[in-house]
JSON list of C-alpha atoms in Angstrom, two decimals:
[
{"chain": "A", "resi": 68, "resn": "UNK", "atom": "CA", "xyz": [6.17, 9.45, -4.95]},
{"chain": "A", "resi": 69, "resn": "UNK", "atom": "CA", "xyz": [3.86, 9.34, -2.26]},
{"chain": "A", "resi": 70, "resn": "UNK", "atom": "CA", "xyz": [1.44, 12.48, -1.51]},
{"chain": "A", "resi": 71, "resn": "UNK", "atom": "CA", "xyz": [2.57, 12.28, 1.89]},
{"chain": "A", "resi": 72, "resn": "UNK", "atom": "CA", "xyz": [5.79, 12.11, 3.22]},
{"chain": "A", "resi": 73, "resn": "UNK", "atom": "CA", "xyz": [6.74, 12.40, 6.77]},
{"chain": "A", "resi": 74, "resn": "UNK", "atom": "CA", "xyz": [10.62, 12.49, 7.90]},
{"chain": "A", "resi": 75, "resn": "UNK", "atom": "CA", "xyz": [12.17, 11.31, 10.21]},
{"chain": "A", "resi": 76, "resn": "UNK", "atom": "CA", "xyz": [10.93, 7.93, 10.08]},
{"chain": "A", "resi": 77, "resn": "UNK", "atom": "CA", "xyz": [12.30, 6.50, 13.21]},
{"chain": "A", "resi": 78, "resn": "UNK", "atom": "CA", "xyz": [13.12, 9.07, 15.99]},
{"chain": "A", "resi": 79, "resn": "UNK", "atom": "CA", "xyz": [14.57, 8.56, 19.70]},
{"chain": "A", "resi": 80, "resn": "UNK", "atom": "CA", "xyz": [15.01, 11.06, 21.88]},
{"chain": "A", "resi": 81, "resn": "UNK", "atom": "CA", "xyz": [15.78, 11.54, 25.40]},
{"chain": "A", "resi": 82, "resn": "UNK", "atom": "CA", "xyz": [13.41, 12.41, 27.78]},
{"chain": "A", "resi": 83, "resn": "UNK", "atom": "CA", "xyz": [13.10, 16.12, 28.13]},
{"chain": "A", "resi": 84, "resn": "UNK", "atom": "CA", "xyz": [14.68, 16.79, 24.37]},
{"chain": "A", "resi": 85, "resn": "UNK", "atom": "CA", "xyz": [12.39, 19.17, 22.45]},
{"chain": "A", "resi": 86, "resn": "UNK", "atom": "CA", "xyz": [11.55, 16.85, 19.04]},
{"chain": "A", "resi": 87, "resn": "UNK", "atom": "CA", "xyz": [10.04, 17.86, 15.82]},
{"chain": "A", "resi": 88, "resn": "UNK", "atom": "CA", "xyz": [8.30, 15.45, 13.36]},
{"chain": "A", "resi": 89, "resn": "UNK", "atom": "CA", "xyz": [8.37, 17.21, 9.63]},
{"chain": "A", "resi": 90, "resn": "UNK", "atom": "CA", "xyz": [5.49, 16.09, 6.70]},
{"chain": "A", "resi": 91, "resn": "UNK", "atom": "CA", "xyz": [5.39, 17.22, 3.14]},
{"chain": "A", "resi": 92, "resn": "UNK", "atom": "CA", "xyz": [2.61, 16.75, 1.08]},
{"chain": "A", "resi": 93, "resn": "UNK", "atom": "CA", "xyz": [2.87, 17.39, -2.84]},
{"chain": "A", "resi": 94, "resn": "UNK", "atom": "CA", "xyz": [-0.93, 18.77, -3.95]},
{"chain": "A", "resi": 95, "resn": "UNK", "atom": "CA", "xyz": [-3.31, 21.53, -2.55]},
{"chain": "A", "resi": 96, "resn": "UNK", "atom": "CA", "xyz": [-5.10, 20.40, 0.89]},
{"chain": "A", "resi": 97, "resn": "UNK", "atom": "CA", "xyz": [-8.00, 21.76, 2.60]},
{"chain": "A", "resi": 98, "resn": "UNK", "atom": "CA", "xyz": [-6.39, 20.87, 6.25]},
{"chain": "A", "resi": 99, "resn": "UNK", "atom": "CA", "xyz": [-4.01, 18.51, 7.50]},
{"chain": "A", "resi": 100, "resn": "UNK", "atom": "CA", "xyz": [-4.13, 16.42, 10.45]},
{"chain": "A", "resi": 101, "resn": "UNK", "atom": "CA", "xyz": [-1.58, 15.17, 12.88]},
{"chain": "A", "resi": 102, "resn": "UNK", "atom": "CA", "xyz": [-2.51, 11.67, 14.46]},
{"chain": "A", "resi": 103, "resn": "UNK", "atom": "CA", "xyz": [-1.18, 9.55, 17.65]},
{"chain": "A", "resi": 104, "resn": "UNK", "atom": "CA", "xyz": [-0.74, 5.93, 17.67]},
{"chain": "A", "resi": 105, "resn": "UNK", "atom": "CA", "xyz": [-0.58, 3.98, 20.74]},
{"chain": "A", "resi": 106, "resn": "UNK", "atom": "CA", "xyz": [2.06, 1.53, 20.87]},
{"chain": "A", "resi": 107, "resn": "UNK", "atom": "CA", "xyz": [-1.39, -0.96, 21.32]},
{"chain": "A", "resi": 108, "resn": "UNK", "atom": "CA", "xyz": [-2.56, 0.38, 18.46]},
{"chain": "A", "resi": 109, "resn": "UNK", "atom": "CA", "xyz": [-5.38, 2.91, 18.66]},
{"chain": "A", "resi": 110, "resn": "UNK", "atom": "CA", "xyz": [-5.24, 6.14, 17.19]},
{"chain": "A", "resi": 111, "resn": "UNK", "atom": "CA", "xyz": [-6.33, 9.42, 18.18]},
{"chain": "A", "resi": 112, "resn": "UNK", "atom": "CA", "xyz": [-6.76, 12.79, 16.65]},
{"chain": "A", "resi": 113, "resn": "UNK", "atom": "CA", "xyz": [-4.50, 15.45, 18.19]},
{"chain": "A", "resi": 114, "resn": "UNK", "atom": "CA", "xyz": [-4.85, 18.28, 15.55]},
{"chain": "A", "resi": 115, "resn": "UNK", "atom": "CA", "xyz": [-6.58, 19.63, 12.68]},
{"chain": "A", "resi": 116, "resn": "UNK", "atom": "CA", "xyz": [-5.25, 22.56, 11.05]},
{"chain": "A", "resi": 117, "resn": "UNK", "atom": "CA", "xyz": [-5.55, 24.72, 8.06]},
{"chain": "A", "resi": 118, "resn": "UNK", "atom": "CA", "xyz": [-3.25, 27.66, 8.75]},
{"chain": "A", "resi": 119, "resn": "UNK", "atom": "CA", "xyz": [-0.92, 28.65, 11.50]},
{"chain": "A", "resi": 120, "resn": "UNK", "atom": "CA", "xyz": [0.03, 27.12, 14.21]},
{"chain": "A", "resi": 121, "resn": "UNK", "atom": "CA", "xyz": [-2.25, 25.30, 17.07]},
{"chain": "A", "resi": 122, "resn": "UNK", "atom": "CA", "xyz": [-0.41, 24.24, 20.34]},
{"chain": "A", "resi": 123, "resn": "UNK", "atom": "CA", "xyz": [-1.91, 21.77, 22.56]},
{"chain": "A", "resi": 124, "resn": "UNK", "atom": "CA", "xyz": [-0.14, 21.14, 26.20]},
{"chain": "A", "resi": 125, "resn": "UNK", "atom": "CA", "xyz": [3.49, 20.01, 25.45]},
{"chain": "A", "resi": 126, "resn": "UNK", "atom": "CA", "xyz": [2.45, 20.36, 21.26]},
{"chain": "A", "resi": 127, "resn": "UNK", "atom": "CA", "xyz": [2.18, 22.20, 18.85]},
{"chain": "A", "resi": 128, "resn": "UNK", "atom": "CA", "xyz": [1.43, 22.05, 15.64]},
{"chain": "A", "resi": 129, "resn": "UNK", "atom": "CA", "xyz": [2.41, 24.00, 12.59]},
{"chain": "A", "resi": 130, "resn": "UNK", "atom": "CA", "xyz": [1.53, 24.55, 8.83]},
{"chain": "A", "resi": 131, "resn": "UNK", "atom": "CA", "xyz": [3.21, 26.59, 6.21]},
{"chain": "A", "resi": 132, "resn": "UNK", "atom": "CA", "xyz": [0.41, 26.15, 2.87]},
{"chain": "A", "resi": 133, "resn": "UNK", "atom": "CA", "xyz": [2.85, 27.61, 0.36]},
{"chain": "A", "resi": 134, "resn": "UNK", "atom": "CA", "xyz": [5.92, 25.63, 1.16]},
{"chain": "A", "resi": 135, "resn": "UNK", "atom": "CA", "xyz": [3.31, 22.35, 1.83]},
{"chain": "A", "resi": 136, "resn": "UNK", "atom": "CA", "xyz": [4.83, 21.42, 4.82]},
{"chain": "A", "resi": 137, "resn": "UNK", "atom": "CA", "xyz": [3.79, 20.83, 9.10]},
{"chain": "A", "resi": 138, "resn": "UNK", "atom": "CA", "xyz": [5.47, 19.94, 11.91]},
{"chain": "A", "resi": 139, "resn": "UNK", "atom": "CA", "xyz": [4.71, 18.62, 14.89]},
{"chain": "A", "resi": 140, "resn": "UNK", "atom": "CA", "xyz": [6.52, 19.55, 18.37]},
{"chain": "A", "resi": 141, "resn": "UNK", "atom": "CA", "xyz": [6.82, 17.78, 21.32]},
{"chain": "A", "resi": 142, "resn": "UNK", "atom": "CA", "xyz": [8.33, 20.24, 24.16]},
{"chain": "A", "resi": 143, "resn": "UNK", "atom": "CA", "xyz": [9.83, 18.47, 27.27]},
{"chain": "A", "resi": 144, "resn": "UNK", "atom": "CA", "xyz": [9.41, 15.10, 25.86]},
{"chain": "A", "resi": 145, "resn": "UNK", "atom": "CA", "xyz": [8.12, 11.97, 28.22]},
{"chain": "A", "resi": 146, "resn": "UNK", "atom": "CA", "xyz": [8.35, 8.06, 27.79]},
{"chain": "A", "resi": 147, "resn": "UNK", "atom": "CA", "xyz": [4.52, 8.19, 27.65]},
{"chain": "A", "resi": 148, "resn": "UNK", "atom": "CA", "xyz": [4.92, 10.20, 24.30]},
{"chain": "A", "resi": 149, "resn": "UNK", "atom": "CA", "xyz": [6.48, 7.57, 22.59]},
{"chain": "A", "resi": 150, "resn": "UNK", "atom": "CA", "xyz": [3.94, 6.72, 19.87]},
{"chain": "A", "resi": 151, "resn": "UNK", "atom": "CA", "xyz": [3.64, 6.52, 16.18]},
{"chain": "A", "resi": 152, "resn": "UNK", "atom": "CA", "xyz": [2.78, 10.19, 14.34]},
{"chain": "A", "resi": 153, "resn": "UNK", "atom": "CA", "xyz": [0.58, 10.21, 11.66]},
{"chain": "A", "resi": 154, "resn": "UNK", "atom": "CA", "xyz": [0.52, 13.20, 9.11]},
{"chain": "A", "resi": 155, "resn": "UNK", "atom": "CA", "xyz": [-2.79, 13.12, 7.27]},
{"chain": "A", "resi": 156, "resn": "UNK", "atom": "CA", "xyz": [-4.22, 15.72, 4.64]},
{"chain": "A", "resi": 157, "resn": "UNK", "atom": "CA", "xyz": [-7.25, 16.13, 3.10]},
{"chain": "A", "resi": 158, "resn": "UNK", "atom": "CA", "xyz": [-7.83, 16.07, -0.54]},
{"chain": "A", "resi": 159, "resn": "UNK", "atom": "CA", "xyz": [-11.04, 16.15, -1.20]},
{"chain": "A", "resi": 160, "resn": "UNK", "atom": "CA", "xyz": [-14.40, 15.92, 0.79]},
{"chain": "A", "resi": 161, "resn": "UNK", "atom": "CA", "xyz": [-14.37, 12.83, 2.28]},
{"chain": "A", "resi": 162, "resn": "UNK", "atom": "CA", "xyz": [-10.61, 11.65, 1.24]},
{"chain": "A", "resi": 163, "resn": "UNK", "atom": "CA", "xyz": [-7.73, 11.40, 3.86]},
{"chain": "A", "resi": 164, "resn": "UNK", "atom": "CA", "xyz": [-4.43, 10.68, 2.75]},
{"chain": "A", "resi": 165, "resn": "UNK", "atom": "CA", "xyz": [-2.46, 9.62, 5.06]},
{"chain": "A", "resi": 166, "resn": "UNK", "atom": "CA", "xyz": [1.95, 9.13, 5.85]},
{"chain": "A", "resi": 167, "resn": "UNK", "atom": "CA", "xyz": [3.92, 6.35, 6.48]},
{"chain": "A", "resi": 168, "resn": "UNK", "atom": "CA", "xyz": [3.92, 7.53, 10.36]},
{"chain": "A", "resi": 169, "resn": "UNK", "atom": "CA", "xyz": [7.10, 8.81, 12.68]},
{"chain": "A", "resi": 170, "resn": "UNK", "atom": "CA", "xyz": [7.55, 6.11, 15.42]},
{"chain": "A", "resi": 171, "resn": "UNK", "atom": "CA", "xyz": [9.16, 8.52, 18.26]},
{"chain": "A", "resi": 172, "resn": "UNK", "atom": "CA", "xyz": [10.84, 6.60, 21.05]},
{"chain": "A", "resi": 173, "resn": "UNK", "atom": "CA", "xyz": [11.43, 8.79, 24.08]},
{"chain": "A", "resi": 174, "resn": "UNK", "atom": "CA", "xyz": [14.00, 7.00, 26.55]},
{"chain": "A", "resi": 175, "resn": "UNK", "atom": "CA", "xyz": [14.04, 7.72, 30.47]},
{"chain": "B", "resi": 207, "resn": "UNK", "atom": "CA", "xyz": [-19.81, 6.52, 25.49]},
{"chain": "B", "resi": 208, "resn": "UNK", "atom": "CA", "xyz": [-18.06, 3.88, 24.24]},
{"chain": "B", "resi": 209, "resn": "UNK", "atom": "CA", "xyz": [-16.93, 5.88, 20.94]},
{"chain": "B", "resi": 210, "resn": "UNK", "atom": "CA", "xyz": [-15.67, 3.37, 18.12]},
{"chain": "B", "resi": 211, "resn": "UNK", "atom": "CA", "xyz": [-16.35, -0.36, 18.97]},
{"chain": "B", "resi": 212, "resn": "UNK", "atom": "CA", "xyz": [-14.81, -2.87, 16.01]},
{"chain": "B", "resi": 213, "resn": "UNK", "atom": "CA", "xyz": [-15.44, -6.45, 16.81]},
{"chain": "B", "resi": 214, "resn": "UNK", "atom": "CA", "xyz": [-13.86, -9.02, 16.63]},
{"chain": "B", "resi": 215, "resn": "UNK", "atom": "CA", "xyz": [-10.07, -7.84, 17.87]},
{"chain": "B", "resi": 216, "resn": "UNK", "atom": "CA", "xyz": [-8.48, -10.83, 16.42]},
{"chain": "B", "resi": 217, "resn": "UNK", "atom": "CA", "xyz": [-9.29, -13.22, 13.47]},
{"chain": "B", "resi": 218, "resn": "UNK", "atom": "CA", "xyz": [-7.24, -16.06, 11.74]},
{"chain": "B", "resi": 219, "resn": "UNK", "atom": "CA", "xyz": [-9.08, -17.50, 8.37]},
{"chain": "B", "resi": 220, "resn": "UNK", "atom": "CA", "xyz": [-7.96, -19.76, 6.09]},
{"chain": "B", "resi": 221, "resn": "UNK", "atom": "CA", "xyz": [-7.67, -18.58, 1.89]},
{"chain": "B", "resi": 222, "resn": "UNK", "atom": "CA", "xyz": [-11.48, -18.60, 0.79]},
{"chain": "B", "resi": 223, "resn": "UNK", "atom": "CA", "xyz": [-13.11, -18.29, 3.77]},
{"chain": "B", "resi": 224, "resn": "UNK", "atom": "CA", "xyz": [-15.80, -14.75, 4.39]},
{"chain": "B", "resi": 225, "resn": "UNK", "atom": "CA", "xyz": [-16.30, -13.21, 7.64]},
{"chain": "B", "resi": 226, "resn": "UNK", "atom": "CA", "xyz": [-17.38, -10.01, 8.63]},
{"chain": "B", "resi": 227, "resn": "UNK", "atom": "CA", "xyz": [-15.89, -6.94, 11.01]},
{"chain": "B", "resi": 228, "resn": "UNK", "atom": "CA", "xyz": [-18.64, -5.03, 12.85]},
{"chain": "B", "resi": 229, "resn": "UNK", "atom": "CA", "xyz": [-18.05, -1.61, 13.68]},
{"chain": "B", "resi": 230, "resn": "UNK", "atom": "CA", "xyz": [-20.66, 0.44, 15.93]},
{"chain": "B", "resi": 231, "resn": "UNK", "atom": "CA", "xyz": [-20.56, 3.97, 16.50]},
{"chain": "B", "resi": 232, "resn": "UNK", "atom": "CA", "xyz": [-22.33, 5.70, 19.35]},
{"chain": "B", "resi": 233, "resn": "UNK", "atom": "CA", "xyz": [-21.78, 9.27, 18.48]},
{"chain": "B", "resi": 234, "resn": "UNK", "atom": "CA", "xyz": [-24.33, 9.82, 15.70]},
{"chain": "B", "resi": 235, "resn": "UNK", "atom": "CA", "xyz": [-21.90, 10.48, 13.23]},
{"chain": "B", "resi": 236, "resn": "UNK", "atom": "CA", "xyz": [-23.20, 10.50, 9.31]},
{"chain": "B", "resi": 237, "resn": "UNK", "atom": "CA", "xyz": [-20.03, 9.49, 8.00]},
{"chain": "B", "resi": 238, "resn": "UNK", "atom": "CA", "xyz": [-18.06, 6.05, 8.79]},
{"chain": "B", "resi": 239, "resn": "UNK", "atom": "CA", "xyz": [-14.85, 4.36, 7.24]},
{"chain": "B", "resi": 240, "resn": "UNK", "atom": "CA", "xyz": [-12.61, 1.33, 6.77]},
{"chain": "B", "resi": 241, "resn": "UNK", "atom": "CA", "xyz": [-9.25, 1.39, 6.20]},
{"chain": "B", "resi": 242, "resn": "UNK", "atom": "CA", "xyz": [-6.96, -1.20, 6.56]},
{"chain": "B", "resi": 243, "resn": "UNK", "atom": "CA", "xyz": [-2.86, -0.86, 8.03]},
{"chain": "B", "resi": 244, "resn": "UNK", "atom": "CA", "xyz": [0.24, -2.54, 6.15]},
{"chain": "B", "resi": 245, "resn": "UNK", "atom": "CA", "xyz": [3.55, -2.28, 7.65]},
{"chain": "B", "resi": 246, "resn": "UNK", "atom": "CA", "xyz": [5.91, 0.81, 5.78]},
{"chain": "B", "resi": 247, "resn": "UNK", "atom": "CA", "xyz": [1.99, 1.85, 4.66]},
{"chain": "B", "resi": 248, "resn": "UNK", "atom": "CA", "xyz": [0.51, 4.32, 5.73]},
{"chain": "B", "resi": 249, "resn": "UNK", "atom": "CA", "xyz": [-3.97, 3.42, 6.43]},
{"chain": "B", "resi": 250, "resn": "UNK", "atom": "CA", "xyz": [-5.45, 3.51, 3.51]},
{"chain": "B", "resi": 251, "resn": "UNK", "atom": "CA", "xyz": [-9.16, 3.98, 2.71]},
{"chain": "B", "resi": 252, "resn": "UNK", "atom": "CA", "xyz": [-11.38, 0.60, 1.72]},
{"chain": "B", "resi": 253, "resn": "UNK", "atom": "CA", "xyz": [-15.06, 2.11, 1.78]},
{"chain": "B", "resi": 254, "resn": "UNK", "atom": "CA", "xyz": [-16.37, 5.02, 3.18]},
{"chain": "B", "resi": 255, "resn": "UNK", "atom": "CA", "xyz": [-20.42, 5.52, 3.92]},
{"chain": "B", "resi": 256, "resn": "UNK", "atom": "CA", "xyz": [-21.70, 8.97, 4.35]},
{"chain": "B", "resi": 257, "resn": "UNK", "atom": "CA", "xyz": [-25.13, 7.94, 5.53]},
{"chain": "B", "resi": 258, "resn": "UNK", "atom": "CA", "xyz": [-27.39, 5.36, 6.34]},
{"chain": "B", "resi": 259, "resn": "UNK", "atom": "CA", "xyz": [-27.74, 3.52, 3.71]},
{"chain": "B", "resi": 260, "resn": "UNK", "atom": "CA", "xyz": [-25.02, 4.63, 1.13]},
{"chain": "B", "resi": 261, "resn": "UNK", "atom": "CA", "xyz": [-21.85, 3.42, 0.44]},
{"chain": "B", "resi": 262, "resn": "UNK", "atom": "CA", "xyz": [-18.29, 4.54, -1.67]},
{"chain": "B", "resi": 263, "resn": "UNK", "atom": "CA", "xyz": [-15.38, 2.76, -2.59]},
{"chain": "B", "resi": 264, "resn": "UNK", "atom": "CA", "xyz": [-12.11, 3.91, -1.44]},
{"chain": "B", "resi": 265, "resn": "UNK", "atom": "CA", "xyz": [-8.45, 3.26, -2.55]},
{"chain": "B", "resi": 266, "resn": "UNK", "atom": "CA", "xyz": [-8.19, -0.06, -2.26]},
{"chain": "B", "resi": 267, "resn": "UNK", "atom": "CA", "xyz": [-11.98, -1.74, -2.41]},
{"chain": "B", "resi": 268, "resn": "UNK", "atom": "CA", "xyz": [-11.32, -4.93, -4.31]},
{"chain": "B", "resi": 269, "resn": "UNK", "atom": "CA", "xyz": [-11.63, -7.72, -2.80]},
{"chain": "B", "resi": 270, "resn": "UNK", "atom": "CA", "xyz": [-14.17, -6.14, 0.16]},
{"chain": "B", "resi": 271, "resn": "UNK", "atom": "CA", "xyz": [-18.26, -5.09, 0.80]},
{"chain": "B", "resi": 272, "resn": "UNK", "atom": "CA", "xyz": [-19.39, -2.84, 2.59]},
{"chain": "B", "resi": 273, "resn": "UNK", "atom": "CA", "xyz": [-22.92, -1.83, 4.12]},
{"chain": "B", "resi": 274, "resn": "UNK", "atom": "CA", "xyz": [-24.81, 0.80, 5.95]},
{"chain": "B", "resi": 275, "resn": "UNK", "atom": "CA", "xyz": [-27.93, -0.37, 6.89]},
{"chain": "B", "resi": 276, "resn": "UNK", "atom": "CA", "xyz": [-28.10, 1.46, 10.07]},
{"chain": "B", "resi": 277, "resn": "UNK", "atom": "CA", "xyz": [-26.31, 4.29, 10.91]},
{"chain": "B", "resi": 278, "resn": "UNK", "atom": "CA", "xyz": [-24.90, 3.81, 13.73]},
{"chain": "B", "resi": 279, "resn": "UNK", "atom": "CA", "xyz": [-23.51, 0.18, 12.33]},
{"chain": "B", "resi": 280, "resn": "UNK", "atom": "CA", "xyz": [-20.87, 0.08, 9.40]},
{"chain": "B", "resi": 281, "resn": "UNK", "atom": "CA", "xyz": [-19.98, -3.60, 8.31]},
{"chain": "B", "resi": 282, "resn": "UNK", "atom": "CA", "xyz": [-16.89, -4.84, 6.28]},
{"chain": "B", "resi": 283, "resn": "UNK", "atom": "CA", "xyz": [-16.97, -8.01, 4.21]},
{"chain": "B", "resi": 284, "resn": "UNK", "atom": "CA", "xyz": [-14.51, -10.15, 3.06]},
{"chain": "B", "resi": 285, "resn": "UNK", "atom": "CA", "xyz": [-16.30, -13.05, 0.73]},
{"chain": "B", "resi": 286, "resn": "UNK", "atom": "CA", "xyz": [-13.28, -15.30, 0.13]},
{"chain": "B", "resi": 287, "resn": "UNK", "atom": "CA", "xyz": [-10.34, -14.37, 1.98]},
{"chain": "B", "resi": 288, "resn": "UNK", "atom": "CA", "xyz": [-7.04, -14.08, 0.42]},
{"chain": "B", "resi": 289, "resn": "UNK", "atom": "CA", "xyz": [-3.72, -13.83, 2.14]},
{"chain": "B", "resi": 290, "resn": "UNK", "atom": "CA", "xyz": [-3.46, -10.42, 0.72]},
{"chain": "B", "resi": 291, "resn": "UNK", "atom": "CA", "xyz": [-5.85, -9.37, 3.02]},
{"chain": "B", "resi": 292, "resn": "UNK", "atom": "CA", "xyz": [-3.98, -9.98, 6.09]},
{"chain": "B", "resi": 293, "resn": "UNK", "atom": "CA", "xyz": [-3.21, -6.59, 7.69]},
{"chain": "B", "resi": 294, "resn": "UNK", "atom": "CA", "xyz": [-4.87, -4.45, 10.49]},
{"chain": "B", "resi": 295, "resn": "UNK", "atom": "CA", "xyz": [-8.36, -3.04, 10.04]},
{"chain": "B", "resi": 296, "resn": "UNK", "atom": "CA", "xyz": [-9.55, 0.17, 11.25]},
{"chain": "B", "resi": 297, "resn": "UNK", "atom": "CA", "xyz": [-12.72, 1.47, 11.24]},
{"chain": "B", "resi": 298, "resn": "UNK", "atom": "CA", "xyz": [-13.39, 5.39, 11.94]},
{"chain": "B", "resi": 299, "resn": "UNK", "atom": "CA", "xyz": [-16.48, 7.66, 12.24]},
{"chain": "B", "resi": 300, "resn": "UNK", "atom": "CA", "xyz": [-16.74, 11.79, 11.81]},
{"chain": "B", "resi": 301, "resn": "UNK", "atom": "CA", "xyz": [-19.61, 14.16, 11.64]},
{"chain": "B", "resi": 302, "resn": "UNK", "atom": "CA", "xyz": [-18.37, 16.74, 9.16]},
{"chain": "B", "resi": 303, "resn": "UNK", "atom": "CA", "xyz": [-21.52, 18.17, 8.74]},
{"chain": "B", "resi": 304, "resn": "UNK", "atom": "CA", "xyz": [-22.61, 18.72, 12.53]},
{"chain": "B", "resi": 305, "resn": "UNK", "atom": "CA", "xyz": [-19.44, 19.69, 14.27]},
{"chain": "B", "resi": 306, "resn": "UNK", "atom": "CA", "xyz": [-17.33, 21.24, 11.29]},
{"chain": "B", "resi": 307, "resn": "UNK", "atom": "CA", "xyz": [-14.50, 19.49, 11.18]},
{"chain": "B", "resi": 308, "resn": "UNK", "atom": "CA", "xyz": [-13.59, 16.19, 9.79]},
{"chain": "B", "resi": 309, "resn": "UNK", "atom": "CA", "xyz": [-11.67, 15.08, 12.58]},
{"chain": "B", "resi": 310, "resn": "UNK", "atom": "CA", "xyz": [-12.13, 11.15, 12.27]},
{"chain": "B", "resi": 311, "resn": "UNK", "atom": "CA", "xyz": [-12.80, 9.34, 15.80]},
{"chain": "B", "resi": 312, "resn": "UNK", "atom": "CA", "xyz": [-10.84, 5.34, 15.58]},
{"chain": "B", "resi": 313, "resn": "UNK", "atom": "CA", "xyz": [-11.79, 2.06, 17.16]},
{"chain": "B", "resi": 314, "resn": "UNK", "atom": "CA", "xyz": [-8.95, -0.20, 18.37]},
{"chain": "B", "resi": 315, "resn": "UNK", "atom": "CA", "xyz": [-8.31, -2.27, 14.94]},
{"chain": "B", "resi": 316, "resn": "UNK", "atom": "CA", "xyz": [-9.03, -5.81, 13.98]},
{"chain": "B", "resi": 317, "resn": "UNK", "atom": "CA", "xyz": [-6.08, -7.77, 13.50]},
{"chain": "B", "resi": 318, "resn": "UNK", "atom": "CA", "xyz": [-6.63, -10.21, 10.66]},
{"chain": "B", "resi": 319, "resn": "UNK", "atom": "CA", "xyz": [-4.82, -13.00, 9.71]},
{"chain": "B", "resi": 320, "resn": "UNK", "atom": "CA", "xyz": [-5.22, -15.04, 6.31]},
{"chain": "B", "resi": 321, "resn": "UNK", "atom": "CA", "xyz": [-3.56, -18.33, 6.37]}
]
């Protein structure tokens, strides 16, 4: 089983829909990230949390420690938010362990 | 600032040849990292450096060398390329120790091929 699972794996939307990306993680963390992917590829940090919630523009971001799980919300969803999600948490001091990604298609 | 800067882009070898990926930082960040991409996969972690001149192995090292000799400079080596290898390479940067956080900072990805 993989420390890191993120559901769904494949998401479209329409544009405007609110969507939420889920990830469970299995061991104690020290913070989790949430991570963009460009459809050409680069990837960008868009949150770094440890408890609580952290909202950023149309997201927000959300962890619950004791039931090991975040979410990521997109309100008022736009084609230019269709990207691969990345869940990552952090193990230990240097170590990020990262999910399988959400690929979020957001139609017009 | 130019951030994360991996070079080359785009690679093709054939099984048993070496090359190297550059990446250059221009953040002064202590800590770099390679990890490489595999479809379904989510990146994992190659090498890791947390300073100039120091080096760790990651998840998946075998097969790869690393080195540090500047800081600003993190270099990935492949010494006889298998087609195993062929995936997409990122290389990432943080400063953990300055800033707080260990929000990592990507470059664009090497796309490698291994015929």
């Amino acid at each position: 089983k993989n420390e890191v699972e993120q559901s769904p794996q494949n998401l479209t939307a329409q544009e405007g829909e609110f969507i939420t990306i889920n990830c469970s993680y299995s061991v104690g963390i020290s913070a989790l990230h949430w991570l963009q992917q460009h459809p050409g590829g680069g990837i960008v940090s868009l949150f770094m949390l440890s408890s609580g919630k952290k909202k950023h523009g149309r997201l927000i971001a959300t962890i619950n420690i004791q039931e090991k799980h975040s979410s990521l919300h997109i309100t008022a969803s736009h084609p230019r938010d269709s990207a691969v999600y990345i869940c990552a948490v952090r193990l230990g001091a240097q170590k990020l362990v990262f999910g399988q990604g959400t690929r979020l298609t957001i139609n017009p | 600032n130019a951030g994360v800067t991996q070079t080359p882009k785009f690679r093709v070898l054939k099984t048993g040849q070496s090359m190297t990926l550059l990446c250059a930082q221009d953040m002064n960040h202590e800590y770099m990292y390679w990890y490489r991409q595999d479809p379904g996969m989510g990146l994992r972690l190659i090498h890791y450096s947390v300073g100039e001149g120091t080096t760790a192995k990651g998840e998946v090292p075998d097969g790869y060398n690393v080195s540090r000799l500047k800081k600003q400079n993190f270099l990935l080596g492949l010494e006889s390329a298998a087609p195993s290898q062929t995936s997409v390479y990122f290389c990432a940067s943080s400063s953990p120790r300055t800033s707080g956080t260990d929000i990592q900072y990507f470059g664009a990805g090497t796309r490698l091929s291994v015929l």
